Coordinates of C-alpha atoms in Angstrom, one line a residue:
M496 CA -17.5 15.6 5.0
L497 CA -17.4 18.9 3.2
R498 CA -16.3 20.8 6.3
E499 CA -13.7 18.1 7.1
L500 CA -12.3 18.4 3.6
E501 CA -12.2 22.2 3.8
R502 CA -10.2 22.0 7.0
Y503 CA -7.9 19.4 5.5
Y504 CA -7.2 21.6 2.5
E505 CA -6.5 24.7 4.7
D506 CA -4.2 22.6 7.0
Y507 CA -2.5 21.1 4.0
C508 CA -1.7 24.5 2.6
E509 CA -0.4 25.7 5.9
S510 CA 1.8 22.7 6.3
I511 CA 3.4 23.5 2.9
R512 CA 4.2 27.0 4.1
Q513 CA 5.5 25.8 7.4
E514 CA 7.7 23.2 5.9
A515 CA 9.1 25.7 3.4
E516 CA 10.1 28.0 6.2
K517 CA 12.0 25.1 7.9
L518 CA 13.8 24.1 4.7
R519 CA 14.5 27.6 3.4
A520 CA 17.8 28.0 5.1
E521 CA 18.9 24.4 4.6
E522 CA 20.9 22.8 1.8
M523 CA 19.9 19.6 0.1
P524 CA 22.0 16.6 1.2
E525 CA 24.3 15.3 -1.5
P526 CA 23.9 11.8 -3.0
T527 CA 27.6 10.8 -3.1
E528 CA 29.2 7.9 -4.8
D529 CA 30.0 6.4 -1.4
L530 CA 26.3 6.4 -0.5
F531 CA 25.3 5.0 -3.8
A532 CA 27.7 2.1 -3.4
I533 CA 26.3 1.1 0.0
Y534 CA 23.5 -1.0 -1.5
E535 CA 26.0 -2.7 -3.9
N536 CA 28.3 -3.6 -1.0
T537 CA 25.8 -4.5 1.7
G538 CA 22.3 -4.7 0.3
N539 CA 21.1 -1.8 2.5
R540 CA 18.7 0.5 0.6
L541 CA 17.7 2.9 3.4
I542 CA 21.0 4.9 3.8
Y543 CA 21.2 6.2 0.2
E544 CA 17.4 6.5 -0.2
D545 CA 17.1 8.7 2.9
V546 CA 19.3 11.2 1.1
Y547 CA 17.5 10.7 -2.2
F548 CA 14.1 11.3 -0.8
E549 CA 15.1 14.2 1.3
R550 CA 16.1 15.9 -1.9
R551 CA 12.7 15.0 -3.4
K552 CA 11.2 16.6 -0.3
F553 CA 12.9 19.9 -1.1
L554 CA 11.7 19.6 -4.7
A555 CA 8.1 18.9 -3.7
V556 CA 7.8 21.5 -0.9
F557 CA 9.2 24.4 -2.9
G558 CA 7.4 23.4 -6.0
L559 CA 4.1 23.4 -4.0
K560 CA 5.0 26.6 -2.2
A561 CA 5.8 28.4 -5.5
I562 CA 2.6 27.3 -7.1
L563 CA 0.6 28.1 -4.0
D564 CA 1.9 31.6 -3.2
G565 CA 4.2 32.6 -6.1
E566 CA 6.7 34.4 -4.0
E567 CA 9.9 35.3 -5.7
R568 CA 12.1 33.9 -3.0
D569 CA 10.3 30.5 -3.5
I570 CA 11.0 30.7 -7.2
Q571 CA 14.7 31.3 -6.6
K572 CA 15.0 28.5 -4.1
L573 CA 13.1 26.2 -6.5
E574 CA 15.5 27.0 -9.4
D575 CA 18.4 26.0 -7.3
I576 CA 16.7 22.7 -6.4
L577 CA 15.8 22.0 -10.0
E578 CA 19.4 22.6 -11.1
G579 CA 20.6 20.3 -8.3
I580 CA 18.2 17.5 -9.3
C581 CA 19.2 17.8 -12.9
A582 CA 22.9 17.5 -11.9
E583 CA 22.4 14.1 -10.2
E584 CA 24.4 11.4 -11.8
C585 CA 21.4 9.0 -11.8
W586 CA 17.7 9.4 -11.1
A587 CA 17.2 5.7 -10.6
L588 CA 17.8 4.0 -7.3
P589 CA 20.9 1.8 -6.7
A590 CA 18.6 -1.2 -6.1
H591 CA 17.2 -0.9 -9.6
V592 CA 20.4 -0.6 -11.7
N593 CA 23.5 -2.7 -12.2
R594 CA 26.5 -0.6 -12.8
M595 CA 28.6 -3.7 -13.6
T596 CA 26.5 -5.0 -16.5
D597 CA 24.6 -2.0 -17.9
E598 CA 26.6 0.8 -19.5
N599 CA 23.4 2.9 -19.7
W600 CA 22.6 2.6 -16.0
R601 CA 22.6 6.4 -15.6
T602 CA 19.6 6.7 -17.9
Y603 CA 17.7 3.6 -16.9
V604 CA 14.0 4.4 -16.3
D605 CA 12.9 2.9 -13.0
L606 CA 10.1 4.1 -10.8
F607 CA 12.0 7.0 -9.4
A608 CA 13.6 8.2 -12.6
A609 CA 10.2 8.2 -14.2
E610 CA 8.7 10.0 -11.2
T611 CA 11.5 12.6 -11.2
A612 CA 10.9 13.3 -14.9
Q613 CA 7.2 13.7 -14.4
T614 CA 7.8 16.1 -11.5
L615 CA 10.3 18.3 -13.3
A616 CA 8.2 18.4 -16.5
E617 CA 5.0 19.4 -14.6
I618 CA 6.7 22.0 -12.4
A619 CA 8.4 23.5 -15.4
S620 CA 5.2 23.6 -17.3
L621 CA 3.2 25.1 -14.4
L622 CA 5.8 27.7 -13.5
G623 CA 7.5 28.1 -16.9
G624 CA 6.7 31.8 -17.0
R625 CA 8.4 32.4 -13.7
L626 CA 11.4 30.2 -13.9
S627 CA 14.5 31.3 -15.8
Q628 CA 14.9 30.2 -19.4
E629 CA 18.1 28.5 -18.5
T630 CA 16.5 26.4 -15.7
V631 CA 13.6 25.4 -18.0
R632 CA 16.0 24.5 -20.7
T633 CA 18.0 22.3 -18.3
V634 CA 14.9 20.6 -17.1
E635 CA 13.8 19.9 -20.7
Q636 CA 17.2 18.5 -21.7
E637 CA 17.5 16.2 -18.7
V638 CA 14.0 14.9 -18.9
M639 CA 14.5 14.1 -22.6
R640 CA 18.0 12.6 -22.1
R641 CA 17.3 10.5 -19.1
V642 CA 13.7 9.3 -19.6
L643 CA 11.8 10.2 -22.8
A644 CA 14.6 9.6 -25.3
P645 CA 15.5 6.1 -23.9
F646 CA 11.9 5.0 -23.8
S647 CA 11.0 6.4 -27.2
A648 CA 14.0 4.8 -28.8
S649 CA 13.2 1.4 -27.3
R650 CA 11.2 -1.4 -28.8
P651 CA 8.3 -2.5 -26.5
P652 CA 8.5 -3.6 -23.9
Y653 CA 11.1 -1.1 -22.7
S654 CA 11.7 -3.1 -19.5
H655 CA 9.8 -5.5 -17.3
W656 CA 7.4 -2.8 -16.1
E657 CA 5.9 -1.9 -19.5
Y658 CA 4.1 -5.2 -19.8
G659 CA 4.1 -5.9 -16.0
A660 CA 1.0 -6.5 -14.0
S661 CA 2.0 -4.4 -11.0
N662 CA 2.3 -0.9 -9.7
W663 CA 5.5 -0.4 -11.7
C664 CA 3.4 -0.4 -14.9
A665 CA 1.3 2.5 -13.7
V666 CA 4.0 4.5 -12.0
C667 CA 6.6 4.3 -14.7
G668 CA 4.1 4.4 -17.6
G669 CA 2.0 7.1 -16.1
S670 CA 5.0 9.3 -15.3
V671 CA 6.6 8.8 -18.8
G672 CA 3.2 9.6 -20.5
S673 CA 2.6 12.6 -18.4
A674 CA 6.1 14.0 -19.0
A675 CA 5.7 13.4 -22.7
M676 CA 2.5 15.4 -22.9
Y677 CA 4.4 18.3 -21.3
M678 CA 7.6 18.1 -23.2
L679 CA 6.7 16.7 -26.7
K680 CA 3.9 19.0 -27.8
D681 CA 6.0 20.1 -30.8
R682 CA 6.8 16.5 -31.8
P683 CA 3.4 15.0 -32.3
E684 CA 4.4 11.8 -34.0
E685 CA 6.8 10.8 -31.2
L686 CA 4.3 11.9 -28.6
T687 CA 1.5 9.9 -30.2
A688 CA 3.7 6.8 -30.3
I689 CA 4.6 7.1 -26.6
L690 CA 1.0 7.7 -25.5
E691 CA -0.3 4.7 -27.5
R692 CA 2.3 2.5 -25.8
I693 CA 1.4 3.8 -22.4
C694 CA -2.3 3.4 -22.9
H695 CA -1.8 -0.2 -24.2
A696 CA 0.3 -1.1 -21.1
L697 CA -2.1 0.4 -18.6
E698 CA -5.3 -1.0 -20.1
T699 CA -3.8 -4.4 -21.0
Y700 CA -1.5 -5.1 -18.1
Y701 CA -1.9 -2.7 -15.1
L702 CA -5.6 -3.1 -14.7
K703 CA -5.3 -6.8 -15.0
S704 CA -3.0 -6.7 -11.9
F705 CA -6.2 -6.2 -9.9
A706 CA -8.5 -9.0 -9.0
E707 CA -11.8 -8.9 -10.8
D708 CA -13.4 -7.7 -7.5
G709 CA -11.1 -4.7 -7.5
A710 CA -8.6 -5.9 -4.9
C711 CA -5.0 -4.9 -5.1
L712 CA -3.1 -8.1 -4.1
E713 CA 0.2 -6.2 -3.7
G714 CA -1.2 -4.4 -0.6
L715 CA -3.3 -1.3 0.1
G716 CA -0.3 1.0 -0.1
Y717 CA 0.4 -0.2 -3.6
F718 CA -3.2 0.5 -4.6
T719 CA -2.5 4.1 -3.6
Y720 CA 0.8 4.2 -5.4
G721 CA -0.2 2.8 -8.7
M722 CA -3.6 4.4 -8.9
T723 CA -2.2 7.8 -8.2
Y724 CA -0.1 7.6 -11.3
F725 CA -2.8 5.9 -13.3
A726 CA -5.4 8.5 -12.4
G727 CA -2.9 11.4 -12.9
F728 CA -1.9 10.3 -16.3
A729 CA -5.5 9.3 -17.3
G730 CA -6.9 12.7 -16.2
Q731 CA -4.2 14.6 -18.0
L732 CA -4.7 12.5 -21.1
Y733 CA -8.4 13.2 -21.1
E734 CA -7.8 16.9 -20.9
F735 CA -5.0 16.8 -23.5
T736 CA -7.1 14.9 -26.0
K737 CA -10.3 16.9 -25.2
G738 CA -12.1 13.8 -24.0
R739 CA -11.2 11.7 -27.0
R740 CA -9.1 9.2 -25.0
D741 CA -10.8 8.2 -21.7
L742 CA -9.1 5.5 -19.7
F743 CA -11.8 5.8 -17.0
R744 CA -14.4 4.0 -19.0
S745 CA -13.3 0.6 -17.8
E746 CA -16.1 -1.0 -15.7
K747 CA -13.5 -2.7 -13.6
L748 CA -12.2 0.7 -12.4
A749 CA -15.4 1.3 -10.4
R750 CA -14.6 -1.9 -8.4
I751 CA -11.0 -0.9 -8.1
A752 CA -12.0 2.6 -6.8
A753 CA -14.2 1.0 -4.1
F754 CA -11.3 -1.2 -2.8
Q755 CA -9.6 1.3 -0.6
A756 CA -12.4 2.0 1.8
K757 CA -13.1 -1.7 2.3
C758 CA -9.7 -2.1 3.8
Y759 CA -10.3 0.3 6.8
F760 CA -11.6 -0.7 10.2
P761 CA -13.6 1.8 12.3
S762 CA -10.4 2.5 14.4
G763 CA -8.6 3.6 11.2
R764 CA -6.3 0.6 11.1
T765 CA -6.0 -1.2 7.8
V766 CA -5.7 -4.7 6.2
S767 CA -2.0 -5.5 6.0
F768 CA -1.9 -8.5 3.6
A769 CA 1.1 -8.9 1.3
D770 CA 3.5 -5.9 1.5
G771 CA 0.8 -3.8 3.1
S772 CA 0.6 -2.0 6.4
A773 CA -1.8 -2.0 9.3
D774 CA -1.4 1.7 9.6
E775 CA -1.9 2.9 6.0
R776 CA -3.1 6.5 5.5
F777 CA -5.1 7.4 2.4
R778 CA -4.2 10.2 -0.1
V779 CA -7.0 12.7 0.0
G780 CA -6.5 14.0 -3.5
L781 CA -6.6 10.6 -5.2
T782 CA -9.6 9.6 -3.1
C783 CA -11.5 12.8 -3.9
Y784 CA -10.8 12.3 -7.6
L785 CA -12.0 8.8 -7.6
A786 CA -15.1 9.8 -5.6
M787 CA -16.0 12.3 -8.3
K788 CA -15.9 9.6 -10.9
Y789 CA -17.3 6.6 -9.1
P790 CA -20.1 6.6 -6.5
E791 CA -18.6 3.3 -5.1
A792 CA -15.4 5.2 -4.0
Q793 CA -16.0 6.1 -0.4
I794 CA -13.7 8.3 1.7
P795 CA -12.2 6.6 4.7
P796 CA -12.2 8.3 8.2
M797 CA -10.6 11.7 7.7
E798 CA -8.4 11.2 10.8
R799 CA -6.5 8.7 8.6
A800 CA -5.8 11.2 5.8
A801 CA -2.2 11.5 4.8
G802 CA -0.7 15.0 5.0
L803 CA 2.3 16.5 3.4
D804 CA 4.6 14.1 5.3
G805 CA 2.4 11.1 4.7
D806 CA 4.6 9.9 1.9
N807 CA 8.3 9.6 2.9
C808 CA 9.3 9.5 -0.7
Y809 CA 7.6 12.9 -1.3
R810 CA 6.1 11.9 -4.7
W811 CA 5.0 15.0 -6.5
M812 CA 2.1 13.4 -8.5
G813 CA 0.1 12.8 -5.3
L814 CA 1.2 15.7 -3.3
Y815 CA 0.3 18.3 -5.9
R816 CA -3.0 16.6 -6.6
N817 CA -3.8 16.8 -2.9
L818 CA -4.2 20.5 -3.7
T819 CA -5.9 20.4 -7.1
W820 CA -8.1 17.3 -6.7
T821 CA -9.2 18.1 -3.2
K822 CA -10.2 21.6 -4.1
E823 CA -12.0 20.3 -7.1
Y824 CA -14.0 17.9 -5.0
I825 CA -14.8 20.6 -2.4
D826 CA -16.2 22.7 -5.2
F827 CA -18.1 19.7 -6.6
L828 CA -19.7 19.0 -3.2
G829 CA -20.5 22.6 -2.7
G830 CA -22.2 22.7 -6.0
Q831 CA -24.4 19.8 -4.9
G832 CA -25.5 21.6 -1.8
V833 CA -23.8 19.2 0.5
R834 CA -23.2 21.8 3.2
A835 CA -27.0 22.3 3.7
E836 CA -27.5 18.6 4.0
E837 CA -24.7 18.2 6.5
E838 CA -26.0 21.0 8.7
A839 CA -29.4 19.4 8.6
D840 CA -27.9 16.0 9.6
A841 CA -25.9 17.7 12.4
G842 CA -29.1 19.2 13.7
K843 CA -30.9 15.9 13.6
G844 CA -28.0 14.2 15.4
N845 CA -28.1 16.8 18.2
A846 CA -31.8 16.2 18.6
E847 CA -31.3 12.4 18.8
R848 CA -28.6 12.8 21.4
E849 CA -30.8 15.1 23.5
A850 CA -33.7 12.6 23.2
G851 CA -31.9 9.3 23.6
G852 CA -28.6 10.1 25.4
E853 CA -25.0 10.2 24.1
E854 CA -24.6 6.4 24.3
N855 CA -27.1 5.8 21.5
A856 CA -25.8 8.5 19.1
G857 CA -24.5 7.1 15.8
K858 CA -26.1 3.7 16.3
K859 CA -28.7 1.9 14.2
A860 CA -32.1 1.1 15.5
D861 CA -30.9 -2.4 16.3
G862 CA -28.2 -1.0 18.5
K863 CA -25.3 -1.9 16.2
E864 CA -22.9 0.6 14.8
A865 CA -23.1 1.2 11.1
A866 CA -19.5 -0.1 10.7
A867 CA -20.4 -3.6 11.8
G868 CA -20.6 -6.2 9.0
K869 CA -18.5 -8.1 6.5
T870 CA -16.9 -7.5 3.2
V871 CA -16.1 -10.3 0.8
L872 CA -13.7 -10.1 -2.1
P873 CA -14.4 -13.4 -3.8
D874 CA -11.8 -13.2 -6.6
A875 CA -9.0 -12.2 -4.3
Q876 CA -10.4 -14.6 -1.7
W877 CA -10.4 -12.1 1.2
I878 CA -13.0 -11.6 3.9
I879 CA -13.0 -8.6 6.2
C880 CA -15.3 -8.5 9.3
R881 CA -16.1 -5.8 11.7
S882 CA -18.1 -6.0 14.9
A883 CA -20.3 -3.7 16.8
N884 CA -17.8 -3.4 19.7
G885 CA -14.8 -2.3 17.5
A886 CA -13.2 -5.7 17.1
G887 CA -12.5 -7.1 13.6
M888 CA -10.8 -9.9 11.7
A889 CA -9.7 -10.6 8.1
A890 CA -8.8 -13.9 6.4
K891 CA -7.5 -14.9 3.0
G892 CA -7.1 -17.8 0.7
G893 CA -5.3 -17.1 -2.6
H894 CA -2.0 -18.7 -3.5
N895 CA 1.7 -18.2 -2.8
G896 CA 2.7 -16.7 -6.1
E897 CA 0.8 -13.4 -5.7
P898 CA 2.3 -10.0 -6.4
H899 CA 4.5 -8.9 -3.4
N900 CA 3.7 -12.4 -2.1
H901 CA 3.8 -13.7 1.4
N902 CA 3.3 -17.4 2.1
D903 CA 0.0 -16.8 3.9
V904 CA -2.7 -19.0 2.4
G905 CA -5.4 -19.6 5.0
S906 CA -4.1 -16.9 7.3
F907 CA -6.1 -14.5 9.4
F908 CA -5.6 -11.6 11.8
Y909 CA -7.6 -10.3 14.8
I910 CA -7.9 -6.7 15.8
N911 CA -9.5 -5.0 18.8
G912 CA -9.9 -1.3 18.3
E913 CA -6.4 0.0 17.4
D914 CA -4.5 -3.1 18.3
F915 CA -3.6 -5.9 16.0
L916 CA -3.5 -8.7 18.6
L917 CA -3.1 -11.7 16.3
T918 CA -1.3 -9.9 13.6
D919 CA -0.3 -9.9 10.0
L920 CA 3.1 -8.2 10.0
G921 CA 2.7 -6.7 6.6
C922 CA 5.7 -5.3 4.7
G923 CA 9.3 -5.8 5.9
E924 CA 12.4 -3.8 5.3
Y925 CA 13.3 -3.6 1.6
T926 CA 16.8 -5.0 1.1
R927 CA 18.5 -6.8 -1.7
E928 CA 17.7 -10.1 0.0
Y929 CA 14.0 -9.2 0.4
F930 CA 13.6 -9.4 -3.4
S931 CA 15.8 -12.4 -3.9
E932 CA 15.6 -16.2 -3.4
K933 CA 16.1 -15.4 0.3
R934 CA 12.7 -13.6 0.5
Y935 CA 11.2 -16.4 2.5
E936 CA 13.8 -16.3 5.1
H937 CA 12.2 -13.0 6.3
L938 CA 9.7 -13.6 9.0
C939 CA 7.0 -11.4 7.5
C940 CA 7.1 -13.2 4.2
R941 CA 7.4 -16.8 5.4
S942 CA 4.3 -18.7 6.7
L943 CA 6.0 -19.0 10.1
G944 CA 5.2 -15.2 10.5
H945 CA 1.5 -15.8 9.8
N946 CA -1.4 -17.4 11.7
V947 CA -1.2 -20.8 10.0
P948 CA -0.1 -24.3 11.2
L949 CA 3.3 -26.0 10.8
I950 CA 3.0 -29.5 9.3
D951 CA 5.7 -31.8 10.4
G952 CA 7.8 -28.8 11.2
R953 CA 7.5 -27.5 7.6
E954 CA 6.0 -24.2 6.4
Q955 CA 4.0 -23.4 3.3
L956 CA 5.9 -23.3 0.0
A957 CA 6.3 -20.3 -2.4
G958 CA 4.7 -20.5 -5.9
E959 CA 1.4 -20.1 -7.6
E960 CA 0.9 -23.8 -7.5
Y961 CA 0.7 -23.8 -3.7
G962 CA -2.6 -22.3 -2.8
C963 CA -6.2 -22.5 -1.7
G964 CA -8.4 -25.3 -3.0
R965 CA -11.6 -23.8 -1.7
F966 CA -12.7 -20.4 -0.3
D967 CA -16.3 -20.0 0.8
A968 CA -17.3 -16.8 2.6
Q969 CA -20.9 -16.6 1.4
G970 CA -22.5 -17.9 4.6
P971 CA -23.9 -15.5 7.2
D972 CA -21.2 -16.1 9.9
S973 CA -18.7 -18.7 8.6
T974 CA -15.8 -18.8 6.3
L975 CA -14.3 -22.0 5.0
V976 CA -10.7 -22.2 3.6
S977 CA -9.2 -25.4 2.3
F978 CA -5.4 -25.0 2.0
A979 CA -3.6 -28.3 2.3
G980 CA -2.2 -27.6 -1.2
A981 CA -0.1 -24.7 0.2
Y982 CA 2.1 -27.3 2.0
A983 CA 2.5 -30.0 -0.7
N984 CA 2.9 -32.6 2.0
P985 CA 1.7 -36.0 0.8
E986 CA 1.0 -37.0 4.4
L987 CA -1.5 -34.1 4.7
K988 CA -4.6 -35.2 2.7
S989 CA -6.7 -32.2 3.6
L990 CA -6.7 -29.1 5.8
T991 CA -9.9 -27.1 6.2
R992 CA -10.1 -24.0 8.4
R993 CA -13.5 -22.7 9.5
L994 CA -13.7 -19.2 10.9
D995 CA -17.0 -18.4 12.7
W996 CA -17.4 -14.6 13.4
D997 CA -19.8 -13.2 16.0
E998 CA -20.6 -9.7 14.7
A999 CA -22.2 -8.6 17.9
E1000 CA -19.5 -9.6 20.3
G1001 CA -16.4 -9.6 18.1
T1002 CA -15.6 -13.2 18.9
L1003 CA -13.8 -15.4 16.5
R1004 CA -13.9 -19.2 16.7
V1005 CA -11.4 -21.1 14.6
E1006 CA -11.6 -24.8 13.8
D1007 CA -8.9 -26.5 11.8
R1008 CA -9.6 -30.0 10.5
F1009 CA -6.8 -32.2 9.2
Q1010 CA -6.9 -35.5 7.4
V1011 CA -3.5 -37.2 7.7
T1012 CA -1.7 -40.4 7.2
E1013 CA 0.1 -42.3 10.0
Q1014 CA 3.4 -41.1 8.7
L1015 CA 2.6 -37.5 9.7
R1016 CA 4.2 -37.0 13.1
S1017 CA 3.5 -33.4 14.0
I1018 CA 1.0 -30.6 13.5
R1019 CA 1.6 -27.4 15.4
E1020 CA -0.8 -24.5 15.6
N1021 CA 1.1 -21.2 15.2
L1022 CA -0.2 -17.7 16.2
V1023 CA 1.7 -14.4 15.8
T1024 CA 1.5 -11.4 18.1
C1025 CA 3.6 -8.3 18.8
W1026 CA 3.0 -8.4 22.5
K1027 CA 4.3 -11.2 24.8
P1028 CA 1.3 -13.2 25.9
E1029 CA 0.5 -14.5 29.3
I1030 CA -0.1 -18.3 29.1
Q1031 CA -2.0 -20.2 31.7
G1032 CA -2.8 -23.7 30.5
N1033 CA -5.1 -23.4 27.5
T1034 CA -5.8 -19.7 28.1
L1035 CA -3.6 -17.1 26.3
R1036 CA -4.0 -13.5 27.2
I1037 CA -2.6 -10.8 24.9
Q1038 CA -2.7 -7.2 26.0
G1039 CA -1.9 -4.4 23.5
P1040 CA -1.5 -0.7 24.3
H1041 CA -5.2 0.0 24.3
S1042 CA -7.1 -3.3 24.3
G1043 CA -6.6 -7.1 24.5
C1044 CA -8.0 -10.5 23.7
V1045 CA -8.2 -13.9 25.3
V1046 CA -7.4 -17.0 23.2
T1047 CA -9.0 -20.2 24.6
I1048 CA -7.7 -23.5 23.2
E1049 CA -10.5 -26.0 23.4
G1050 CA -10.1 -29.7 24.3
P1051 CA -7.5 -31.4 26.4
E1052 CA -4.8 -29.3 28.0
V1053 CA -1.8 -28.5 25.7
K1054 CA 1.6 -27.1 26.3
A1055 CA 1.7 -23.8 24.5
D1056 CA 5.2 -22.4 23.8
C1057 CA 6.0 -18.8 23.5
I1058 CA 8.9 -18.1 21.0
R1059 CA 10.5 -14.7 20.6
Q1060 CA 11.4 -13.6 17.1
D1061 CA 12.9 -10.4 15.6
F1062 CA 11.3 -8.6 12.7
S1063 CA 12.6 -5.6 10.8
D1064 CA 9.7 -3.5 9.5
H1065 CA 9.5 -1.4 6.4
G1066 CA 11.1 1.5 8.0
G1067 CA 14.1 -0.6 9.2
H1068 CA 12.9 -0.6 12.8
H1069 CA 13.5 -3.8 14.8
R1070 CA 10.5 -5.2 16.6
E1071 CA 9.8 -8.1 18.9
V1072 CA 7.4 -10.7 17.7
W1073 CA 6.0 -13.6 19.7
L1074 CA 5.0 -17.0 18.2
I1075 CA 2.5 -19.0 20.2
Q1076 CA 2.7 -22.7 19.3
W1077 CA 1.1 -25.9 20.5
E1078 CA 0.9 -29.4 19.3
V1079 CA -2.4 -30.7 17.9
P1080 CA -3.2 -33.9 19.9
G1081 CA -3.5 -37.2 18.1
T1082 CA -0.8 -37.2 15.4
G1083 CA 0.8 -40.5 14.5
K1084 CA -2.4 -42.1 13.5
A1085 CA -4.2 -42.1 10.2
G1086 CA -7.5 -40.3 10.1
D1087 CA -9.1 -37.0 11.1
L1088 CA -7.7 -34.5 13.6
S1089 CA -9.0 -31.2 14.7
A1090 CA -7.9 -28.1 16.6
R1091 CA -10.3 -25.4 17.9
F1092 CA -9.7 -22.1 19.6
T1093 CA -11.7 -19.0 20.3
V1094 CA -10.5 -15.4 20.3
R1095 CA -12.5 -13.0 22.4
A1096 CA -12.0 -9.2 22.8
V1097 CA -11.4 -7.9 26.3

């Protein structure tokens, strides 16, 4: 691991230098009024945000380059960028302000206004002796005017995020608190008041947004987002107060820090529940920092590490700490003599390969790869299973009022190697409608876009009251989920899903048992895949780019339909999605019904 981290650090520094050379002769794009108004007129966020985040890319790249190498030409370029950012009419995004109803919209503190303030304050502090006095003065004035002054003058809560149980609390609060420590050193009373508010918000509300088992219900990407700003602020506060204020003492944080690695499969793909992603990449700096504090915080496979371009918003807090925290962890490991241990392990591994053949390298004595096994998050009601042959599955209970909620109680997905074959679509394109009463018209948010049944043609309902009645994943092979309550259909008396996982073969057997009245006319199983299946009677074959699976429907022959749907992913890319549906035999009579199918890796 030490050698991998050293290579990562060297490559990261080189990527900063290369990106700076690409951008050196370019000018930042301008965030015009016409671009700002696009969201207001159409609900589209991406067009303006592409320009906004390209400007943050300039800011991050030349801030990092100036700190890394200190060349005068980088300082000069950075000064121009800082002046340009300070000249923007509004640091908040159009999606987060209302120009019609809020006369102070230009100084509203949202995620990105707060992030911008933290970035400028930190860069000005780190490079204050190299930047012109005029630029530093401009930065100080704008950070105060746009962020610190509005927050300081407000009565708590400033906005929904101050007492909000979500990533907003950590990102906005951590950014405001960090900027305040840089900018308000000569105003101790005001600084103390701000820091107390931020600490109260983070300890009381942000940490409560995590399940007691440490799971981030918003999705893995939001774990990274919020924890980066929480850890950045908490670390700065610890240094600023000389250890008197330590937010890391929470016992729950050890479980939170362990959450990230639990979401990775051996192929590097990730759990995509809620507004997550199956292709999440981890931030090395944050992960290293947590690993220094908590033994439970493991580092995922380094091939899944995010580089300079791993965050398309180019958030400074994480990108800068990819330098500082990664280097700190490298020194930490070096001080523990890890290199000698790794070299010894490498020699041992070579000897084993020579003695037992390449095919046995990296396996346990029982022939199973170390990655096989299951992870249960009982409070979140998640189970994540991995097999010895590279297949995996995850299932969830929960309820339909979770943060960044999808109506997905009782859902599961199946993965073989790199391919999500029965999928969880994860996060869709963020538009105005996506965060409105029309959210559940989006396929990725509604239960139709998840591997759960349709009851009399109806989907699950949104709201905390619609959820899982029982979730039991403590058995060696089986998980039971009872989730009739997610449908609120009086004709459906019970619905229990049993998932049997074969760890050796990567085979999943699903049995759904329904107790219904005679008034219930239709139950349709519903599976979701991103590749058009081949259907032959009760056999469904799904082939991804690298691997496939066979779904075998047990019992009498059914007519399985294949329905094409469109899905717009988080990047705004349109993708084909296929729904596989079949009718569960026996509806129209009161009593018990069942449906069984098996998913096997091929």
